[in-house]
């Protein structure tokens, strides 16, 4: 019921967010759930499992989940476990498109990896991501101020807003890991 009322409003807000953040769809035809933009990293140094070091000023592909689209597709799912699996699979299926997007980007040689901020971080290591805490308290509070309510809307449980269960984190993957795991060549061999 609440989603029926909230989704149209969310759809309008999503369009404004998309344009204000200069986001691009990775691939609309393939139903890719990532919207992205190239950005300079502004955080503290990060050392990834694959040996990639991300430092202030490095170019990254900033990834944003298309949450509005995800909620529309999974609103019929009643279980938190089913919703989590749905998001996991949607991300997994979208990563090859992201690898192809980056391979075809004119700045590909300068980009060090991909970065997102999310409160949904279970199972991400299996996908190739490393997670890091957000150290800047104002940035963390800003991200939490809208991510946690969105998560509550997705799950239909507004009590989650006040539990402290969801903390935003960086999800980061080095470019070579992305290419090794998800490029067309790798996908054909698996």
GROMACS .gro file of C-alpha atoms in nm:
model
  190
    1UNK     CA    1   0.000   0.000   0.000
    2UNK     CA    2   0.267   0.252   0.104
    3UNK     CA    3   0.472   0.172  -0.209
    4UNK     CA    4   0.173   0.247  -0.431
    5UNK     CA    5   0.161   0.598  -0.286
    6UNK     CA    6   0.535   0.657  -0.257
    7UNK     CA    7   0.657   0.515  -0.590
    8UNK     CA    8   0.516   0.791  -0.818
    9UNK     CA    9   0.670   1.060  -0.597
   10UNK     CA   10   0.997   0.866  -0.580
   11UNK     CA   11   0.993   0.841  -0.961
   12UNK     CA   12   0.982   1.219  -0.993
   13UNK     CA   13   1.256   1.270  -0.735
   14UNK     CA   14   1.464   1.004  -0.911
   15UNK     CA   15   1.450   1.196  -1.240
   16UNK     CA   16   1.571   1.515  -1.072
   17UNK     CA   17   1.847   1.321  -0.889
   18UNK     CA   18   1.957   1.159  -1.217
   19UNK     CA   19   1.997   1.492  -1.395
   20UNK     CA   20   2.146   1.689  -1.103
   21UNK     CA   21   2.416   1.425  -1.049
   22UNK     CA   22   2.507   1.405  -1.420
   23UNK     CA   23   2.452   1.030  -1.419
   24UNK     CA   24   2.455   0.809  -1.725
   25UNK     CA   25   2.291   0.472  -1.772
   26UNK     CA   26   2.542   0.195  -1.837
   27UNK     CA   27   2.304   0.025  -2.081
   28UNK     CA   28   1.929   0.086  -2.086
   29UNK     CA   29   1.868  -0.192  -2.341
   30UNK     CA   30   2.024  -0.458  -2.119
   31UNK     CA   31   1.829  -0.341  -1.814
   32UNK     CA   32   2.154  -0.263  -1.630
   33UNK     CA   33   2.081  -0.133  -1.278
   34UNK     CA   34   2.388   0.089  -1.263
   35UNK     CA   35   2.391   0.458  -1.336
   36UNK     CA   36   2.739   0.604  -1.334
   37UNK     CA   37   2.965   0.902  -1.372
   38UNK     CA   38   3.341   0.950  -1.379
   39UNK     CA   39   3.459   1.132  -1.067
   40UNK     CA   40   3.771   1.218  -0.873
   41UNK     CA   41   3.803   1.036  -0.543
   42UNK     CA   42   3.810   1.268  -0.241
   43UNK     CA   43   3.843   1.027   0.050
   44UNK     CA   44   4.122   0.869   0.250
   45UNK     CA   45   4.367   0.624   0.084
   46UNK     CA   46   4.227   0.275   0.021
   47UNK     CA   47   4.429  -0.044  -0.030
   48UNK     CA   48   4.230  -0.310  -0.219
   49UNK     CA   49   4.278  -0.687  -0.201
   50UNK     CA   50   4.403  -0.695  -0.560
   51UNK     CA   51   4.685  -0.452  -0.473
   52UNK     CA   52   4.519  -0.143  -0.623
   53UNK     CA   53   4.575   0.169  -0.416
   54UNK     CA   54   4.312   0.441  -0.445
   55UNK     CA   55   4.426   0.787  -0.341
   56UNK     CA   56   4.278   1.135  -0.334
   57UNK     CA   57   4.240   1.270  -0.686
   58UNK     CA   58   4.229   0.930  -0.862
   59UNK     CA   59   3.965   0.885  -1.131
   60UNK     CA   60   3.693   0.633  -1.051
   61UNK     CA   61   3.361   0.528  -1.196
   62UNK     CA   62   3.106   0.621  -0.930
   63UNK     CA   63   2.825   0.367  -0.939
   64UNK     CA   64   2.469   0.432  -0.828
   65UNK     CA   65   2.206   0.160  -0.808
   66UNK     CA   66   1.888   0.253  -0.987
   67UNK     CA   67   1.688   0.200  -0.667
   68UNK     CA   68   1.359   0.321  -0.810
   69UNK     CA   69   1.375   0.056  -1.083
   70UNK     CA   70   1.478  -0.213  -0.833
   71UNK     CA   71   1.190  -0.135  -0.596
   72UNK     CA   72   0.939  -0.145  -0.882
   73UNK     CA   73   1.068  -0.488  -0.987
   74UNK     CA   74   1.080  -0.641  -0.639
   75UNK     CA   75   0.776  -0.490  -0.471
   76UNK     CA   76   0.595  -0.823  -0.498
   77UNK     CA   77   0.867  -0.997  -0.291
   78UNK     CA   78   0.767  -1.026   0.075
   79UNK     CA   79   1.082  -1.172   0.230
   80UNK     CA   80   1.394  -0.969   0.314
   81UNK     CA   81   1.602  -1.269   0.205
   82UNK     CA   82   1.433  -1.280  -0.137
   83UNK     CA   83   1.479  -0.905  -0.180
   84UNK     CA   84   1.847  -0.928  -0.085
   85UNK     CA   85   1.900  -1.213  -0.333
   86UNK     CA   86   1.717  -1.017  -0.602
   87UNK     CA   87   1.947  -0.716  -0.555
   88UNK     CA   88   2.255  -0.941  -0.541
   89UNK     CA   89   2.162  -1.109  -0.870
   90UNK     CA   90   2.075  -0.776  -1.035
   91UNK     CA   91   2.418  -0.638  -0.941
   92UNK     CA   92   2.592  -0.958  -1.056
   93UNK     CA   93   2.412  -0.948  -1.392
   94UNK     CA   94   2.491  -0.578  -1.438
   95UNK     CA   95   2.866  -0.595  -1.367
   96UNK     CA   96   2.960  -0.733  -1.714
   97UNK     CA   97   2.784  -0.434  -1.871
   98UNK     CA   98   2.977  -0.204  -1.640
   99UNK     CA   99   3.306  -0.369  -1.744
  100UNK     CA  100   3.215  -0.316  -2.111
  101UNK     CA  101   3.113   0.044  -2.042
  102UNK     CA  102   3.450   0.116  -1.881
  103UNK     CA  103   3.645  -0.064  -2.154
  104UNK     CA  104   3.479   0.162  -2.411
  105UNK     CA  105   3.518   0.485  -2.214
  106UNK     CA  106   3.771   0.742  -2.344
  107UNK     CA  107   3.918   0.781  -1.993
  108UNK     CA  108   3.948   0.405  -1.930
  109UNK     CA  109   4.329   0.412  -1.911
  110UNK     CA  110   4.314   0.674  -1.633
  111UNK     CA  111   4.036   0.515  -1.425
  112UNK     CA  112   4.157   0.305  -1.132
  113UNK     CA  113   3.833   0.132  -1.039
  114UNK     CA  114   3.470   0.161  -0.940
  115UNK     CA  115   3.325   0.305  -0.621
  116UNK     CA  116   2.981   0.312  -0.468
  117UNK     CA  117   2.832   0.398  -0.132
  118UNK     CA  118   2.563   0.170   0.005
  119UNK     CA  119   2.403   0.032   0.318
  120UNK     CA  120   2.350  -0.301   0.137
  121UNK     CA  121   2.686  -0.468   0.175
  122UNK     CA  122   2.626  -0.836   0.251
  123UNK     CA  123   2.778  -1.074  -0.002
  124UNK     CA  124   2.966  -0.802  -0.188
  125UNK     CA  125   3.308  -0.962  -0.136
  126UNK     CA  126   3.190  -1.261  -0.344
  127UNK     CA  127   3.120  -1.015  -0.624
  128UNK     CA  128   3.476  -0.877  -0.604
  129UNK     CA  129   3.415  -0.564  -0.396
  130UNK     CA  130   3.610  -0.448  -0.094
  131UNK     CA  131   3.424  -0.252   0.174
  132UNK     CA  132   3.549   0.043   0.378
  133UNK     CA  133   3.390   0.255   0.647
  134UNK     CA  134   3.307   0.616   0.573
  135UNK     CA  135   3.539   0.807   0.803
  136UNK     CA  136   3.409   1.160   0.758
  137UNK     CA  137   3.117   1.195   1.004
  138UNK     CA  138   2.927   1.460   0.804
  139UNK     CA  139   2.952   1.263   0.479
  140UNK     CA  140   2.841   0.949   0.660
  141UNK     CA  141   2.546   1.131   0.820
  142UNK     CA  142   2.445   1.278   0.482
  143UNK     CA  143   2.449   0.936   0.314
  144UNK     CA  144   2.265   0.775   0.603
  145UNK     CA  145   1.999   1.050   0.602
  146UNK     CA  146   1.854   0.928   0.274
  147UNK     CA  147   1.988   0.573   0.231
  148UNK     CA  148   1.836   0.432   0.547
  149UNK     CA  149   1.484   0.566   0.473
  150UNK     CA  150   1.511   0.432   0.116
  151UNK     CA  151   1.608   0.094   0.255
  152UNK     CA  152   1.310   0.107   0.492
  153UNK     CA  153   1.080   0.181   0.197
  154UNK     CA  154   1.226  -0.111   0.003
  155UNK     CA  155   1.179  -0.348   0.294
  156UNK     CA  156   0.849  -0.205   0.410
  157UNK     CA  157   0.982  -0.180   0.765
  158UNK     CA  158   1.009   0.177   0.889
  159UNK     CA  159   1.134   0.062   1.229
  160UNK     CA  160   1.469  -0.002   1.057
  161UNK     CA  161   1.529   0.371   1.038
  162UNK     CA  162   1.594   0.386   1.411
  163UNK     CA  163   1.780   0.058   1.472
  164UNK     CA  164   2.127   0.163   1.358
  165UNK     CA  165   2.140  -0.164   1.162
  166UNK     CA  166   2.238   0.005   0.837
  167UNK     CA  167   2.563   0.196   0.810
  168UNK     CA  168   2.678   0.332   0.475
  169UNK     CA  169   3.008   0.197   0.345
  170UNK     CA  170   3.227   0.240   0.041
  171UNK     CA  171   3.217  -0.049  -0.206
  172UNK     CA  172   3.530  -0.043  -0.419
  173UNK     CA  173   3.664  -0.268  -0.692
  174UNK     CA  174   3.986  -0.221  -0.885
  175UNK     CA  175   3.957  -0.191  -1.263
  176UNK     CA  176   4.162  -0.503  -1.330
  177UNK     CA  177   3.945  -0.709  -1.094
  178UNK     CA  178   3.635  -0.581  -1.271
  179UNK     CA  179   3.783  -0.677  -1.608
  180UNK     CA  180   3.913  -1.016  -1.486
  181UNK     CA  181   3.580  -1.116  -1.332
  182UNK     CA  182   3.328  -0.955  -1.563
  183UNK     CA  183   3.464  -0.873  -1.907
  184UNK     CA  184   3.310  -1.057  -2.205
  185UNK     CA  185   3.615  -1.284  -2.229
  186UNK     CA  186   3.591  -1.388  -1.861
  187UNK     CA  187   3.216  -1.434  -1.874
  188UNK     CA  188   3.250  -1.672  -2.169
  189UNK     CA  189   3.503  -1.886  -1.982
  190UNK     CA  190   3.296  -1.930  -1.666
   0.00000   0.00000   0.00000
